[in-house]
Coordinates of C-alpha atoms in Angstrom, one line a residue:
M149 CA -13.9 4.7 28.7
T150 CA -18.0 5.1 28.5
A151 CA -19.9 2.9 27.3
G152 CA -21.3 4.8 24.3
T153 CA -16.5 5.3 23.7
T154 CA -16.9 1.0 24.0
Q155 CA -19.6 0.9 21.1
S156 CA -17.7 2.8 19.2
T157 CA -14.7 1.1 19.4
Q158 CA -16.5 -1.8 18.5
G159 CA -18.0 -0.5 15.3
A160 CA -14.5 0.5 14.3
D161 CA -12.7 -2.9 15.0
Q162 CA -15.1 -4.4 12.0
A163 CA -14.6 -3.0 9.0
P164 CA -16.3 -2.8 6.2
S165 CA -15.9 -5.5 3.5
P166 CA -14.4 -3.5 0.4
W167 CA -16.7 -4.7 -2.1
A168 CA -19.5 -1.8 0.3
P169 CA -18.6 1.0 -2.2
F170 CA -20.1 -0.4 -5.5
R171 CA -23.7 -0.4 -3.1
H172 CA -23.4 3.2 -4.3
T173 CA -24.5 3.2 -8.4
A174 CA -22.7 6.8 -8.6
F175 CA -19.3 5.0 -7.8
T176 CA -19.5 2.2 -9.3
L177 CA -20.1 4.6 -13.1
L178 CA -17.2 6.5 -11.8
W179 CA -15.0 4.5 -10.9
I180 CA -15.1 2.0 -14.2
A181 CA -14.9 5.2 -16.3
T182 CA -12.1 6.7 -14.5
V183 CA -10.1 3.5 -14.2
V184 CA -11.0 2.9 -18.7
A185 CA -9.5 6.8 -18.6
N186 CA -6.5 5.8 -16.8
V187 CA -5.5 2.8 -18.7
G188 CA -5.8 5.6 -22.1
T189 CA -3.7 7.6 -19.8
W190 CA -1.1 5.2 -19.4
M191 CA -0.9 4.5 -22.9
Y192 CA -0.9 7.6 -24.0
N193 CA 2.2 8.0 -21.2
A194 CA 4.0 5.2 -22.8
A195 CA 4.1 5.6 -26.5
S196 CA 4.7 9.6 -26.1
G197 CA 8.4 8.3 -24.0
W198 CA 8.7 5.9 -27.3
L199 CA 7.7 8.5 -29.8
M200 CA 10.5 10.7 -28.4
T201 CA 12.9 8.0 -28.8
S202 CA 12.2 8.7 -32.3
L203 CA 12.4 12.4 -32.5
D204 CA 15.4 12.7 -30.5
P205 CA 17.0 10.7 -29.1
D206 CA 19.1 12.6 -26.8
P207 CA 18.7 11.7 -23.1
L208 CA 18.2 15.1 -21.7
I209 CA 15.3 14.9 -24.4
V210 CA 13.5 12.3 -23.9
S211 CA 13.3 13.0 -19.9
L212 CA 12.3 16.1 -20.1
V213 CA 8.7 13.8 -21.1
Q214 CA 9.2 12.7 -18.0
V215 CA 9.4 16.3 -16.9
A216 CA 7.0 18.1 -18.7
N217 CA 4.1 15.2 -17.4
T218 CA 5.4 15.4 -13.5
L219 CA 6.2 19.1 -13.2
P220 CA 2.7 20.0 -13.1
I221 CA 1.6 18.8 -10.3
F222 CA 4.9 20.3 -8.3
L223 CA 3.4 23.2 -9.4
L224 CA 0.3 22.8 -9.5
A225 CA -0.8 20.7 -5.9
L226 CA -1.5 23.5 -3.6
P227 CA -3.2 25.7 -5.3
A228 CA -5.5 22.9 -7.0
G229 CA -6.4 21.7 -3.3
A230 CA -7.3 24.9 -2.6
L231 CA -9.5 25.4 -5.8
A232 CA -10.8 21.8 -5.2
D233 CA -12.8 23.1 -1.7
V234 CA -14.2 26.0 -2.7
A235 CA -14.9 25.3 -6.1
D236 CA -17.8 23.2 -7.7
R237 CA -16.3 19.7 -8.3
R238 CA -18.2 18.4 -10.1
R239 CA -18.4 21.2 -12.5
F240 CA -14.3 21.9 -11.7
L241 CA -13.4 18.1 -13.3
F242 CA -16.0 18.1 -16.0
W243 CA -14.8 21.0 -17.8
N244 CA -10.9 20.5 -17.7
E245 CA -11.7 16.0 -18.2
A246 CA -13.4 18.6 -21.0
I247 CA -10.3 20.4 -22.2
I248 CA -8.0 17.4 -21.5
T249 CA -9.5 15.3 -24.1
A250 CA -9.8 18.0 -26.4
L251 CA -5.8 18.4 -26.0
S252 CA -5.8 14.9 -26.5
G253 CA -7.5 15.1 -29.3
V254 CA -5.5 17.8 -31.0
F255 CA -2.4 15.9 -30.5
A256 CA -3.5 12.8 -31.6
V257 CA -4.9 14.3 -35.2
F258 CA -0.8 15.9 -35.0
V259 CA 0.3 12.1 -34.7
A260 CA -1.7 10.9 -37.1
L261 CA -0.7 13.3 -40.6
D262 CA 3.0 12.7 -38.5
L263 CA 3.6 16.3 -37.7
V264 CA 4.8 16.6 -34.7
T265 CA 8.0 17.4 -33.7
A266 CA 10.0 16.7 -30.5
R267 CA 8.5 20.8 -28.4
L268 CA 5.5 20.0 -29.9
L269 CA 5.0 16.9 -28.0
L270 CA 6.9 18.3 -24.7
L271 CA 4.5 20.8 -25.0
F272 CA 1.2 18.6 -25.3
T273 CA 2.2 16.4 -22.5
F274 CA 3.3 19.5 -20.3
L275 CA -0.9 20.9 -21.6
I276 CA -1.9 18.1 -20.6
G277 CA 0.1 17.6 -17.4
I278 CA -1.6 20.9 -16.0
G279 CA -5.6 19.2 -16.4
G280 CA -4.3 16.5 -14.2
A281 CA -2.5 18.0 -11.3
L282 CA -5.8 20.3 -11.2
T283 CA -7.9 17.4 -11.1
A284 CA -6.1 15.5 -8.8
P285 CA -7.5 16.8 -5.6
A286 CA -10.8 16.9 -6.9
W287 CA -10.6 13.7 -7.8
Q288 CA -10.1 12.4 -4.3
A289 CA -11.9 14.8 -2.5
I290 CA -15.0 13.8 -4.1
V291 CA -15.2 10.4 -2.5
P292 CA -17.0 11.5 0.1
Q293 CA -20.3 12.7 -2.6
L294 CA -20.8 9.4 -3.9
V295 CA -20.4 7.0 -0.8
P296 CA -21.9 6.9 2.4
R297 CA -19.4 7.2 5.5
Q298 CA -19.1 4.0 7.2
D299 CA -18.2 3.3 2.7
L300 CA -15.6 5.6 3.0
A301 CA -12.5 3.3 3.5
P302 CA -13.4 0.6 1.0
A303 CA -13.6 3.4 -1.9
I304 CA -10.4 4.9 -1.1
S305 CA -8.8 1.6 -0.9
A306 CA -10.8 0.8 -4.0
N307 CA -9.9 3.4 -5.9
S308 CA -6.2 2.6 -5.3
V309 CA -6.7 -0.3 -7.1
G310 CA -7.9 0.7 -9.6
F311 CA -4.9 3.1 -10.5
N312 CA -3.4 0.5 -10.1
I313 CA -4.8 -2.0 -12.5
S314 CA -4.3 0.8 -14.4
R315 CA -0.6 0.6 -15.0
A316 CA -0.4 -1.9 -14.6
I317 CA -2.4 -3.3 -18.0
G318 CA -2.0 0.5 -19.6
P319 CA 1.7 1.2 -20.9
A320 CA 1.7 -3.1 -21.9
L321 CA -1.7 -2.5 -24.6
G322 CA -0.1 0.5 -25.6
G323 CA 3.2 -1.4 -26.6
A324 CA 1.0 -3.5 -28.0
A325 CA -1.0 -1.1 -29.8
I326 CA 2.1 1.0 -31.2
A327 CA 3.0 -2.2 -32.8
W328 CA -0.4 -3.9 -34.3
L329 CA -2.1 -0.5 -35.0
G330 CA 0.8 1.9 -35.1
I331 CA 1.8 5.2 -33.1
A332 CA -1.4 7.6 -33.7
A333 CA -3.6 4.8 -32.2
P334 CA -2.8 5.0 -28.0
F335 CA -3.2 8.5 -28.3
W336 CA -6.6 8.3 -30.3
I337 CA -7.7 5.7 -27.2
N338 CA -6.7 7.2 -24.6
T339 CA -9.4 10.5 -25.7
I340 CA -12.0 8.5 -26.5
A341 CA -11.1 6.8 -23.3
N342 CA -11.8 10.0 -21.3
L343 CA -15.6 10.7 -22.5
G344 CA -17.1 8.1 -20.3
V345 CA -15.5 10.0 -17.7
L346 CA -17.2 13.5 -19.1
G347 CA -20.8 11.2 -19.6
V348 CA -20.6 9.5 -16.0
L349 CA -20.2 13.5 -14.7
W350 CA -22.8 14.5 -16.6
W351 CA -24.6 12.3 -15.7
W352 CA -24.4 12.8 -11.6
R353 CA -25.5 15.0 -9.6
S354 CA -23.6 16.4 -6.4
P355 CA -25.2 16.1 -3.2
Q356 CA -27.1 19.7 -2.5
R357 CA -24.4 21.7 -0.5
S358 CA -25.6 23.0 3.2
V359 CA -26.0 26.3 2.3
A360 CA -23.0 28.5 4.3
S361 CA -23.2 31.9 6.3
L362 CA -19.4 32.8 5.9
P363 CA -18.2 33.3 2.7
A364 CA -16.2 31.2 0.6
E365 CA -12.3 30.5 1.6
R366 CA -10.3 32.6 -1.0
V367 CA -7.2 30.0 -2.6
S368 CA -4.3 32.4 -1.4
N369 CA -5.9 31.2 2.1
A370 CA -6.7 28.0 1.5
I371 CA -2.8 27.7 0.3
V372 CA -1.0 29.6 3.3
T373 CA -3.5 26.7 5.4
G374 CA -1.6 24.0 3.8
I375 CA 1.1 24.9 4.4
R376 CA 1.3 25.7 7.4
Y377 CA -0.5 22.5 8.0
A378 CA 2.3 20.4 7.0
R379 CA 5.3 22.5 8.5
Y380 CA 3.7 22.0 11.7
N381 CA 2.6 18.1 11.2
S382 CA 5.7 15.8 12.4
H383 CA 3.7 12.7 10.8
L384 CA 3.3 14.6 7.4
R385 CA 6.5 16.2 7.4
A386 CA 7.7 12.4 7.9
T387 CA 5.4 11.3 5.2
L388 CA 6.8 14.2 2.3
M389 CA 10.0 13.7 3.4
R390 CA 10.1 10.0 2.3
A391 CA 8.1 10.8 -0.6
V392 CA 11.1 13.7 -1.9
G393 CA 13.7 10.3 -0.8
F394 CA 11.7 7.7 -2.9
F395 CA 10.8 10.1 -6.2
L396 CA 13.5 12.2 -6.8
F397 CA 15.3 8.6 -7.5
G398 CA 12.8 6.8 -9.5
S399 CA 11.9 9.3 -11.2
A400 CA 15.2 8.8 -13.6
Y401 CA 14.2 5.2 -13.7
W402 CA 10.7 6.2 -15.4
A403 CA 12.7 9.5 -17.5
L404 CA 14.9 7.0 -19.3
L405 CA 13.2 3.2 -19.8
P406 CA 12.4 4.4 -23.2
L407 CA 16.6 4.6 -24.4
V408 CA 16.6 1.4 -22.3
A409 CA 14.2 -0.4 -24.3
R410 CA 15.1 0.8 -27.4
N411 CA 18.7 1.1 -27.6
Q412 CA 20.8 -0.8 -24.7
I413 CA 18.2 -4.1 -25.2
A414 CA 17.1 -3.4 -28.8
G415 CA 12.9 -4.5 -27.6
G416 CA 10.0 -2.7 -29.8
P417 CA 7.6 -1.3 -27.7
E418 CA 5.5 -4.6 -27.0
L419 CA 8.8 -4.9 -24.3
Y420 CA 9.2 -1.1 -23.2
G421 CA 5.4 -1.8 -22.3
I422 CA 5.6 -5.5 -20.3
M423 CA 8.5 -2.7 -18.0
L424 CA 6.1 -0.5 -17.8
G425 CA 3.4 -2.9 -16.7
G426 CA 5.5 -4.3 -14.9
I427 CA 5.8 -0.8 -12.6
G428 CA 2.2 -0.9 -11.9
V429 CA 2.1 -5.5 -11.2
G430 CA 4.8 -4.8 -8.8
A431 CA 2.1 -1.9 -7.8
V432 CA -0.5 -3.8 -7.4
T433 CA 0.5 -6.7 -5.2
G434 CA 2.2 -3.9 -3.1
A435 CA -2.0 -2.6 -2.7
F436 CA -2.9 -6.0 -1.5
A437 CA 0.1 -7.0 0.4
L438 CA 0.1 -3.8 2.3
P439 CA -2.4 -4.6 4.7
W440 CA -0.5 -7.4 6.0
F441 CA 2.4 -5.4 6.1
K442 CA 0.8 -2.6 8.6
K443 CA -0.6 -5.1 11.0
T444 CA 2.7 -7.0 10.7
L445 CA 5.4 -4.0 11.2
G446 CA 3.4 -0.7 12.4
A447 CA 2.4 2.6 10.5
D448 CA 6.1 3.5 11.0
R449 CA 7.6 1.0 9.5
H450 CA 6.7 0.5 6.6
A451 CA 9.2 3.0 5.1
P452 CA 13.3 3.4 6.6
Q453 CA 12.6 5.7 9.4
S454 CA 15.9 8.1 10.3
S455 CA 17.8 8.2 13.9
R456 CA 16.2 10.5 14.9
Q457 CA 13.0 9.3 14.2
R458 CA 14.2 6.4 16.3
R459 CA 14.7 7.9 19.5
Q460 CA 12.4 9.7 18.9
N461 CA 9.3 6.8 19.0
R462 CA 11.9 6.0 21.9
R463 CA 11.7 8.4 24.0
D464 CA 8.1 9.3 23.8
G465 CA 7.1 5.7 24.1
A466 CA 9.1 6.0 28.1
L467 CA 7.3 9.4 28.6
C468 CA 4.0 7.0 27.7
V469 CA 5.0 4.6 31.3
G470 CA 2.1 4.7 33.4
R471 CA 0.1 7.1 32.1
S472 CA -4.1 5.9 31.2
P473 CA -4.5 7.2 28.3
P474 CA -0.5 5.9 26.8
L475 CA -0.9 8.8 24.3
Y476 CA 1.7 7.6 22.1
V477 CA -0.1 4.2 21.3
D478 CA -3.3 6.0 20.5
R479 CA -1.3 8.1 18.2
R480 CA 0.5 4.8 16.0
R481 CA -3.2 3.4 16.1
Q482 CA -5.4 6.9 14.5
A483 CA -1.9 7.0 11.9

């Protein structure tokens, strides 16, 4: 091992402070704005589910709110990721967030005037979900433009913590707002909360990119590249399978929770908000406990492994006995 490698290894072992990203003004302002906007989004989601139980309490119709909210992610995740790579991310985010804000404001007017129907609720939920699906990859890709490379890991962690904090308090605030201010209040709050993101994106100027000598990659080619990468990367395939196995059943719980709170427990919007907030509290607790689990159990034992995966891991470990460097152990460390 060379001296340079030793120094880089020692530098990698010294983890940066979790507060390091907040030394950068652009990251701090955008983090605060996105947390506030996400609180408004979770208030909107909670109010949408509760509103549907009043418009049409049929379980199928109520569950369609969750479908309308998440279907755009399923349909547009790959194109959105490709767009985040080829478009100017700041402008792309600004105009998408502006459209989301306008749609949220229009729907708030419909709710305030008592003109909303079940179909109209599903339509606006789907349209706003499209905006969220298109911007999600760009929000992730913009982080390296906000902080230097050495602060990138804690910046990503801070974004995750901020999202889970908003997920914990947003639904509870949404339920309280419905009880105290009326059903239209969460929709207005969501619209106003998004204005902060627009203001920061308008103020911030991303670093100038170096002039590329090659033409920009086409969106279709970028999608094909992403699919090919997911197909041949065994670790990513395992992650995707675990995600599908969880969300396929977890989404049913979220979709029908408004009916459980209203009909089976006979609670009000406050109770529904608290139940949704409990999910967020669990996510925040898991985020803080994750480093300990990772250190204690390893990267692959957070989620259950199939017997085939365990056999392959043992086989890889046996093949690496006596070799230098141990390839299997290196892959685990990199993960």
